[in-house]
Tab-separated table of C-alpha atoms and ligand atoms in Angstrom:
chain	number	residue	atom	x	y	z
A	1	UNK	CA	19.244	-15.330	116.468
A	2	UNK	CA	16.991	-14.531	113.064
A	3	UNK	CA	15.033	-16.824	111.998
A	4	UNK	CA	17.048	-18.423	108.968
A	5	UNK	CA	13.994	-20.448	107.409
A	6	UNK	CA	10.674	-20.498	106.274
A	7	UNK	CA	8.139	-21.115	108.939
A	8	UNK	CA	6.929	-24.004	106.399
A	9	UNK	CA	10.815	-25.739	106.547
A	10	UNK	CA	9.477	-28.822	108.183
A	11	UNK	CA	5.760	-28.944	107.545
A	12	UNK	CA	3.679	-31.771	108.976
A	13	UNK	CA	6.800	-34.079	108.811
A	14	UNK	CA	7.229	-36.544	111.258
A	15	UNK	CA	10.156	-36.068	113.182
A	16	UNK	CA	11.271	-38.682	115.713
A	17	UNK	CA	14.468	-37.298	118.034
A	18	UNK	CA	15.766	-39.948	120.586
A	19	UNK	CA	17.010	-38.064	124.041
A	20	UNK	CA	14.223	-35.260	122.982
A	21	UNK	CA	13.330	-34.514	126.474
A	22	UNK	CA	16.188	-32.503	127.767
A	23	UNK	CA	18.804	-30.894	126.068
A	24	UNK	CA	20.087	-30.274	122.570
A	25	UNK	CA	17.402	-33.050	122.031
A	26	UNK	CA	14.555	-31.090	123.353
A	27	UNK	CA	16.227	-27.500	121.576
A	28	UNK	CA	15.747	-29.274	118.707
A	29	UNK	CA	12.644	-30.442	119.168
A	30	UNK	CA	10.932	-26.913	119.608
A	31	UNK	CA	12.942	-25.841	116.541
A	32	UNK	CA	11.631	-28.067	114.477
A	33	UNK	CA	8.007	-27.737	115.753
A	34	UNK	CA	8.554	-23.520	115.216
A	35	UNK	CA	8.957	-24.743	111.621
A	36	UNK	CA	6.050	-26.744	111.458
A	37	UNK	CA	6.908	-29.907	111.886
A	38	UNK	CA	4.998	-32.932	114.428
A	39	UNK	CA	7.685	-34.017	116.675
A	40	UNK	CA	8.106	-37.563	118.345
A	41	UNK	CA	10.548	-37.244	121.388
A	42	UNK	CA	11.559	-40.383	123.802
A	43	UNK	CA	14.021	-41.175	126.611
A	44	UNK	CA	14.446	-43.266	129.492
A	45	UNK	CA	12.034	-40.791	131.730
A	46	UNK	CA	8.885	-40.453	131.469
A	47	UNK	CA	8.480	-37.177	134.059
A	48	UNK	CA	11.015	-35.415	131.624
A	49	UNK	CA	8.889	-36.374	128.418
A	50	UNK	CA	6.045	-35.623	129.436
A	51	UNK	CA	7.467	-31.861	131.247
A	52	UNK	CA	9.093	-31.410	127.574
A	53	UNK	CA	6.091	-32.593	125.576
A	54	UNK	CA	4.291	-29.227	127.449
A	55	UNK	CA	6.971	-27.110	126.573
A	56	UNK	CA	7.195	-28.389	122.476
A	57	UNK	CA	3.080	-27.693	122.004
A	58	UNK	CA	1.242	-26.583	124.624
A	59	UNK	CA	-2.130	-28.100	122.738
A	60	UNK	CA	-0.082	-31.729	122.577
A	61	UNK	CA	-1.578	-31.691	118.802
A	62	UNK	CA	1.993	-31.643	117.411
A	63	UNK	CA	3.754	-34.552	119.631
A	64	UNK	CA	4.623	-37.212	120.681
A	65	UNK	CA	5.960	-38.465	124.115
A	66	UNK	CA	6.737	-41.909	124.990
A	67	UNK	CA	9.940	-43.654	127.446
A	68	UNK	CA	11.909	-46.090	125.441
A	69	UNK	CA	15.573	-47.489	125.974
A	70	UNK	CA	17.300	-46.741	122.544
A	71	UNK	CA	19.492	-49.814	124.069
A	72	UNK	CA	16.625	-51.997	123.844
A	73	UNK	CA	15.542	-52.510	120.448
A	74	UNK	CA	12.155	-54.083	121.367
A	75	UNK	CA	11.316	-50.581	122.970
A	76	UNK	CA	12.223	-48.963	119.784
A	77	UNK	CA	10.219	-51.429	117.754
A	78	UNK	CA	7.193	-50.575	119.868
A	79	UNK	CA	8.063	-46.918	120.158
A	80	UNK	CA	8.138	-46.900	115.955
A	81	UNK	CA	4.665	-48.538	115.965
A	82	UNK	CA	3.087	-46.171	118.156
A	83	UNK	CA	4.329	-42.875	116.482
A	84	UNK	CA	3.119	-44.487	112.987
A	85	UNK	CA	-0.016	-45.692	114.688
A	86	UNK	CA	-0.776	-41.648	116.125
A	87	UNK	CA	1.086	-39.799	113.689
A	88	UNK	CA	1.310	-41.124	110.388
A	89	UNK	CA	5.101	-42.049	108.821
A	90	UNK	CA	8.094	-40.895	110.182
A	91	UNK	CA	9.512	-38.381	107.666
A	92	UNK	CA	12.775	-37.882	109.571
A	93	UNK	CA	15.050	-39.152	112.548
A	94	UNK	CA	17.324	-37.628	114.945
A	95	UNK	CA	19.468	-39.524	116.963
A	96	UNK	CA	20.361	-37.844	119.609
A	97	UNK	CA	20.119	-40.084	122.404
A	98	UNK	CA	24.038	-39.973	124.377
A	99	UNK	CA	25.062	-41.483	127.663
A	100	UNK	CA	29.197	-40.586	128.584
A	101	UNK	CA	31.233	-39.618	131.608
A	102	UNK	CA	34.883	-38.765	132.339
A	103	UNK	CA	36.745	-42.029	133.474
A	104	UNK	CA	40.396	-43.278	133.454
A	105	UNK	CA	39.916	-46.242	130.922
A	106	UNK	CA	41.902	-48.593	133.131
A	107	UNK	CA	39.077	-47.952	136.117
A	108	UNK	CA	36.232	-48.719	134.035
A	109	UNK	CA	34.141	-51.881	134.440
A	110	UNK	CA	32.903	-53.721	131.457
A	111	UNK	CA	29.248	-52.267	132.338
A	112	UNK	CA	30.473	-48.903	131.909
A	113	UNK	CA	31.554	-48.985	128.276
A	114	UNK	CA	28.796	-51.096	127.713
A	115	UNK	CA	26.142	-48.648	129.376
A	116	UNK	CA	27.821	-45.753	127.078
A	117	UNK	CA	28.091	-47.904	123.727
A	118	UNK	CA	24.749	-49.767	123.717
A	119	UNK	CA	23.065	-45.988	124.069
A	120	UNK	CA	25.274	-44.438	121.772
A	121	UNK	CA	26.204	-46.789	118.948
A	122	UNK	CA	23.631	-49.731	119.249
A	123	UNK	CA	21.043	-47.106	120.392
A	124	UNK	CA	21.862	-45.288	117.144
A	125	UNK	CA	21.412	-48.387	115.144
A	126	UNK	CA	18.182	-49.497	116.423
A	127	UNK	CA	16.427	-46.349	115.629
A	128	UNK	CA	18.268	-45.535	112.170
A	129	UNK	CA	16.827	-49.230	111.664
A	130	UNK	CA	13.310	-49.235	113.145
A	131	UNK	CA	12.504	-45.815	110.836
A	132	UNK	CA	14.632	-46.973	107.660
A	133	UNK	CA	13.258	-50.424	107.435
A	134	UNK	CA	9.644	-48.730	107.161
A	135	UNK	CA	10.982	-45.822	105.583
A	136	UNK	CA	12.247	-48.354	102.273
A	137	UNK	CA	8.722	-50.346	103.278
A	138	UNK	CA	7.063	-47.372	102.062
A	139	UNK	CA	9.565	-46.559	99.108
A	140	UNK	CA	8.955	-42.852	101.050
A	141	UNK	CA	12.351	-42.190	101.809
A	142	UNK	CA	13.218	-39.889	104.920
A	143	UNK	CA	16.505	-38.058	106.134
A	144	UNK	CA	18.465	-38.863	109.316
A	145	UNK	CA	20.753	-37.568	111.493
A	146	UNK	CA	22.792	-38.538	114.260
A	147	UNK	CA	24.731	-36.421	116.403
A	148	UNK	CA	28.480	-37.221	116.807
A	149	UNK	CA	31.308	-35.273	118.325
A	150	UNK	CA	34.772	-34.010	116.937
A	151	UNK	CA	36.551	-36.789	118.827
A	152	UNK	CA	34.577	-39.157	116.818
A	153	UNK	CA	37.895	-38.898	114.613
A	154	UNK	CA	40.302	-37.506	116.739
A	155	UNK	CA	40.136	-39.940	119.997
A	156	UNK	CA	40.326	-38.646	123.307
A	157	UNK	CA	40.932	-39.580	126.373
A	158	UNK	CA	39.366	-39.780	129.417
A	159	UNK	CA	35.983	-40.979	127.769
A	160	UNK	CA	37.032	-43.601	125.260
A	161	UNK	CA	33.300	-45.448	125.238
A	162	UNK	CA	31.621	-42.090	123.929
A	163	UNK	CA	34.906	-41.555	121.380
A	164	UNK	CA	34.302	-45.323	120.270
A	165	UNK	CA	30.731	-44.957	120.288
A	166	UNK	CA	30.551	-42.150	118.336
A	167	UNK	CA	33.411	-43.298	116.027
A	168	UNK	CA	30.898	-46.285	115.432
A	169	UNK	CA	28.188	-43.693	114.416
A	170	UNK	CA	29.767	-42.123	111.956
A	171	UNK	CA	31.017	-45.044	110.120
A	172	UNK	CA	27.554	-45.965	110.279
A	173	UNK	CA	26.233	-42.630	108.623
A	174	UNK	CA	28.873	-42.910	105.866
A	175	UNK	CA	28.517	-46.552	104.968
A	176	UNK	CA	24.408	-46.005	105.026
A	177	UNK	CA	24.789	-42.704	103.052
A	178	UNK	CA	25.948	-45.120	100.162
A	179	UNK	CA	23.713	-48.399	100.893
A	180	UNK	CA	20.664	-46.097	101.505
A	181	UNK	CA	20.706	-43.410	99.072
A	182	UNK	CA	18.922	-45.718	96.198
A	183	UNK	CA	15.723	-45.563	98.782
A	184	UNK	CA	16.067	-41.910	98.651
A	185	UNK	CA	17.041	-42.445	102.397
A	186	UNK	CA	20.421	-39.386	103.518
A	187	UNK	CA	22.094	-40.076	106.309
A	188	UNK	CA	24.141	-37.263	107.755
A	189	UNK	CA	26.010	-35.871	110.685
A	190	UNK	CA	26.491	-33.517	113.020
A	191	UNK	CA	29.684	-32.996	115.176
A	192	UNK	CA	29.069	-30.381	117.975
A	193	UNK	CA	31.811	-28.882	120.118
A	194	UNK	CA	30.910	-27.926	123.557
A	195	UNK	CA	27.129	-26.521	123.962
A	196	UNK	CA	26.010	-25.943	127.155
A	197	UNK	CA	23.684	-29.095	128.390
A	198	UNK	CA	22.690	-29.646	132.289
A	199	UNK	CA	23.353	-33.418	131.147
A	200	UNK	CA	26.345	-32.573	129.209
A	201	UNK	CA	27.957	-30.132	132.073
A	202	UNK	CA	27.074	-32.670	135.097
A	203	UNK	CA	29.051	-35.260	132.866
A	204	UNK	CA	31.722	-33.600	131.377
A	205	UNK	CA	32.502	-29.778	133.654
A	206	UNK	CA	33.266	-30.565	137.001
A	207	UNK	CA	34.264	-27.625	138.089
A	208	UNK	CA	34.243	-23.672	136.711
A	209	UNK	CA	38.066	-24.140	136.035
A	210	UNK	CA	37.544	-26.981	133.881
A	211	UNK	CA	34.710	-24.752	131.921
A	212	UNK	CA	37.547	-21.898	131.760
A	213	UNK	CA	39.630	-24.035	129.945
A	214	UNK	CA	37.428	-25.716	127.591
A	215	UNK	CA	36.294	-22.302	126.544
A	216	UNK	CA	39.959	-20.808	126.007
A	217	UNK	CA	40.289	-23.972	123.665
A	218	UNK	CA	37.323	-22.727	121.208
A	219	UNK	CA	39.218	-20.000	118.782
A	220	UNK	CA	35.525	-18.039	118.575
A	221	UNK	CA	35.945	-17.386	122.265
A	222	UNK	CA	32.638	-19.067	123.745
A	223	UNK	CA	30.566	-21.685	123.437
A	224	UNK	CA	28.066	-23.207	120.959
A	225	UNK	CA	24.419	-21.543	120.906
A	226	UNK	CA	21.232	-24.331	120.674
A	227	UNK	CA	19.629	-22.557	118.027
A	228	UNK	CA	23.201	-22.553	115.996
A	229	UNK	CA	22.625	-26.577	116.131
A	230	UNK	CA	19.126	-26.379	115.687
A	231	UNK	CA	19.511	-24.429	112.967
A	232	UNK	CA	21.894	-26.736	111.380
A	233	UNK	CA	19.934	-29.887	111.784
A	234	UNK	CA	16.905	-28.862	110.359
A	235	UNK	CA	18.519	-27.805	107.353
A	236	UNK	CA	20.257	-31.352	106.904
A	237	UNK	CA	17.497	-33.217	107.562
A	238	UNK	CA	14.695	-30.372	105.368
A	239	UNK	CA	14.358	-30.493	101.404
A	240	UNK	CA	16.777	-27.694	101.560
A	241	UNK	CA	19.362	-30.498	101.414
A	242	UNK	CA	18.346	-33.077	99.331
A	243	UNK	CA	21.964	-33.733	97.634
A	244	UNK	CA	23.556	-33.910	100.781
A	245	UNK	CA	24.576	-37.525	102.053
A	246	UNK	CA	27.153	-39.327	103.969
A	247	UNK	CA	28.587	-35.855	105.414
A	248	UNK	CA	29.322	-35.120	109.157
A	249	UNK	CA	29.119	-31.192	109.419
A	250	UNK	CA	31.466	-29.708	112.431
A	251	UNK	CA	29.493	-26.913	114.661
A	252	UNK	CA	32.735	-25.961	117.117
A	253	UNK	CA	33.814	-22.427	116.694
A	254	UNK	CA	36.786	-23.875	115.452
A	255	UNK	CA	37.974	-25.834	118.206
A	256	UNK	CA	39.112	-29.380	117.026
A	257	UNK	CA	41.631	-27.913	114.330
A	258	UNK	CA	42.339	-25.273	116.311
A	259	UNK	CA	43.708	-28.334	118.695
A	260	UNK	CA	46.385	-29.036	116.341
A	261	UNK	CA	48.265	-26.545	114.034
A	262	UNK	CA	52.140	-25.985	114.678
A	263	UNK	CA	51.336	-22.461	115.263
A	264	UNK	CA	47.728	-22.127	116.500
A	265	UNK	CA	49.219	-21.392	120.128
A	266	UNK	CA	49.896	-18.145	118.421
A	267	UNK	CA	46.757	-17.078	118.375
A	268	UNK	CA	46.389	-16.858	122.230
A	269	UNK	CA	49.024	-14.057	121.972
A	270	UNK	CA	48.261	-10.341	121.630
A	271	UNK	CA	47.525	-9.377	117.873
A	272	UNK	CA	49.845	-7.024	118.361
A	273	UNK	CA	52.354	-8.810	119.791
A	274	UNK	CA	52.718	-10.899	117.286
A	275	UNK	CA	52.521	-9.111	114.102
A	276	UNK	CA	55.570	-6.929	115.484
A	277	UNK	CA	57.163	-10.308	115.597
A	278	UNK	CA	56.708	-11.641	112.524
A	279	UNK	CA	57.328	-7.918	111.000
A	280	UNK	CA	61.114	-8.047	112.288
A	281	UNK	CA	61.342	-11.575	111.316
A	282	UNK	CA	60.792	-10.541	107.966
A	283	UNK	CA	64.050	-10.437	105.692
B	1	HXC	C1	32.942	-44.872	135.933
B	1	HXC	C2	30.674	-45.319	135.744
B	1	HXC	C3	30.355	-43.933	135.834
B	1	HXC	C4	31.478	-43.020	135.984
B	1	HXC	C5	28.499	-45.023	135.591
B	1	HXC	N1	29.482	-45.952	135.608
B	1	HXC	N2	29.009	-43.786	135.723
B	1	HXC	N3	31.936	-45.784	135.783
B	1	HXC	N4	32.734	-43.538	136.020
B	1	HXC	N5	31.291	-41.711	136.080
B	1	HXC	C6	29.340	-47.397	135.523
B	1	HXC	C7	28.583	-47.971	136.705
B	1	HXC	O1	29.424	-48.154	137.819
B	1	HXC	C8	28.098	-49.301	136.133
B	1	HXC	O2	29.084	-50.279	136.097
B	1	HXC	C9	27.814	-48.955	134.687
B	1	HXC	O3	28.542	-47.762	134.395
B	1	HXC	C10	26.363	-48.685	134.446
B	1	HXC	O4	25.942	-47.683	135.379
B	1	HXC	P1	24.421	-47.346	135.626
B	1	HXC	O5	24.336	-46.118	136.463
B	1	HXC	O6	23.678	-48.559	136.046
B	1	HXC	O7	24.039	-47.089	134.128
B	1	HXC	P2	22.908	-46.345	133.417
B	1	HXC	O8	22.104	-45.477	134.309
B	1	HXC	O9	22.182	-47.369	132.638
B	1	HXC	O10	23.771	-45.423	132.391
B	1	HXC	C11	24.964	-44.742	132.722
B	1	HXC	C12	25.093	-43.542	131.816
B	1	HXC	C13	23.962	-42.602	132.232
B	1	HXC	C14	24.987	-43.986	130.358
B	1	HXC	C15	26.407	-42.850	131.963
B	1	HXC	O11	24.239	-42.070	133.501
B	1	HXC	C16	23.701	-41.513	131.280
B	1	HXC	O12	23.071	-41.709	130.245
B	1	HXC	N6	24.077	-40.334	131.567
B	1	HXC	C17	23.718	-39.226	130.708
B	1	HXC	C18	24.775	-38.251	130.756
B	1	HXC	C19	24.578	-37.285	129.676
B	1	HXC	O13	23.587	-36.672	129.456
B	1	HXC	N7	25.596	-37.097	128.964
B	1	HXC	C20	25.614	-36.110	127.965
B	1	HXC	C21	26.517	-36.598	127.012
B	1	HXC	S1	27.079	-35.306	126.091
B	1	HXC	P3	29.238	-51.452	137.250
B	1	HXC	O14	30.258	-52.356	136.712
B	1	HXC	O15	29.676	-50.697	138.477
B	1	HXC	O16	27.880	-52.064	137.375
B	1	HXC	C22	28.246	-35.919	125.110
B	1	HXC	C23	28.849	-34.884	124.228
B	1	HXC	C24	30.305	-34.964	124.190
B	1	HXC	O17	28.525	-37.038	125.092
B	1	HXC	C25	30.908	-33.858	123.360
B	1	HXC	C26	31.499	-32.753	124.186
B	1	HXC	C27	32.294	-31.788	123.372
């Protein structure tokens, strides 16, 4: 993909991204160090951080590594504390941190949705509120954004903690949007579609036929690119966007609306095919 922004897009801001070690998390992460910013990444393990922390800068000059549990808000306290302490303010936060599995709902335990919703939705919370409390502190304001999903409106089943969890986040960026925007603090959104993830995959495509289908879903034929959500993040949370609040920005190739629609089924007929159709239909 070209390179859509300046090379100067995120300089020397401190950006914090929870689940930065693997995944969109880490994509992100070298995105936004490309464009100049010093990145912060955490996650339950430290091997992974510190793997990903050599990939994001070589040098280690430009970030951060450090294992917190977003669930734990004491480790995101601490974890807050020690960025500010190395790096100076954080400028920005990502939260990106997601646990979530395929389950009937009637065979889950009370751990389960717990295990998804405290790193989801509480996990969420604890960072937006570790950053924003220093972030109105400072009277510095800052930009955040947390990753959602499509379902997050829609529902769906077979992983109802992540839909209620996410559901939970996005309520949280719009209500925040409003209560935060007099600190100069935006709080947006981002609602991905399928992108290919190891953690993602292992959790949600158990087998190639289950990856056939999710892809025939997607009207743009394929799945989402990294640097198409890496891209997209750094312009929400850059001064490219500083009158955009409160919104949740969809990055699916079309696939959640493309889920409804009386006659989007059409569409997975020949061209063709269906234009004769609707030409003898036509009075
Ligand atoms: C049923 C399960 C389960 C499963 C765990 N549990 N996996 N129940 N089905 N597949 C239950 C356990 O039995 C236990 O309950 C409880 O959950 C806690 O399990 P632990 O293994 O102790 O939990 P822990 O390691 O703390 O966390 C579990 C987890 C974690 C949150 C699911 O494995 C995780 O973070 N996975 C990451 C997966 C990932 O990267 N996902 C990407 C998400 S992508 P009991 O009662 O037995 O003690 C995404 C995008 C969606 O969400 C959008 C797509 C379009």
């Amino acid at each position: 993909m070209p390179e859509v922004f300046s090379e100067h897009l995120l300089r020397d801001r401190v950006v914090l991204i929870t689940g930065g070690g693997s995944g969109l998390g880490l994509s992100m992460a070298k995105r936004f160090a490309r464009l100049g910013a010093r990145v912060a990444i955490t996650g339950r393990k430290p091997e992974r951080l510190e793997a990903a922390a050599g990939e994001i800068d070589p040098t280690g000059a430009r970030v951060f590594a450090r294992a917190a549990d977003v669930r734990e808000f004491d480790q995101v306290e601490a974890l807050v504390a020690a960025i500010e302490a190395e790096m100076g303010p954080v400028d920005a936060l990502v939260n990106n941190a997601a646990g979530n599995f395929l389950a009937p709902t009637e065979d889950l335990s009370p751990r389960a949705f717990d295990a998804v919703v405290r790193t989801v939705l509480h996990g969420s919370f604890h960072a937006t509120l570790a950053v924003g409390r220093r972030m109105i502190e400072r009277g510095s304001g800052g930009s955040i954004v947390s990753i959602a999903t499509t379902y997050a409106w829609t529902g769906s089943a077979f992983v109802v903690p992540s839909a209620a969890g996410k559901a939970g986040v996005l309520a949280m960026t719009r209500s925040l949007a409003v209560e935060w925007a007099t600190y100069g603090i935006r709080v947006n959104a981002i609602a991905p579609g399928p992108f290919p993830t190891e953690g993602a995959w292992q959790a949600l495509m158990p087998t190639p036929e289950v990856e056939a289908q999710a892809k025939e879903r997607i009207p743009a034929g394929r799945f989402g690119e990294h640097d198409e959500l890496t891209s997209l993040a750094a312009f929400l949370l850059s001064d490219a966007a500083p009158f955009i609040t409160g919104e949740c920005v969809t990055i699916d190739g079309g696939e959640w609306l493309g889920s409804g629609g009386e006659f989007n089924h059409l569409t997975r007929v020949p061209r063709e095919q269906v234009k004769s159709v609707m030409r003898k239909m036509r009075r």
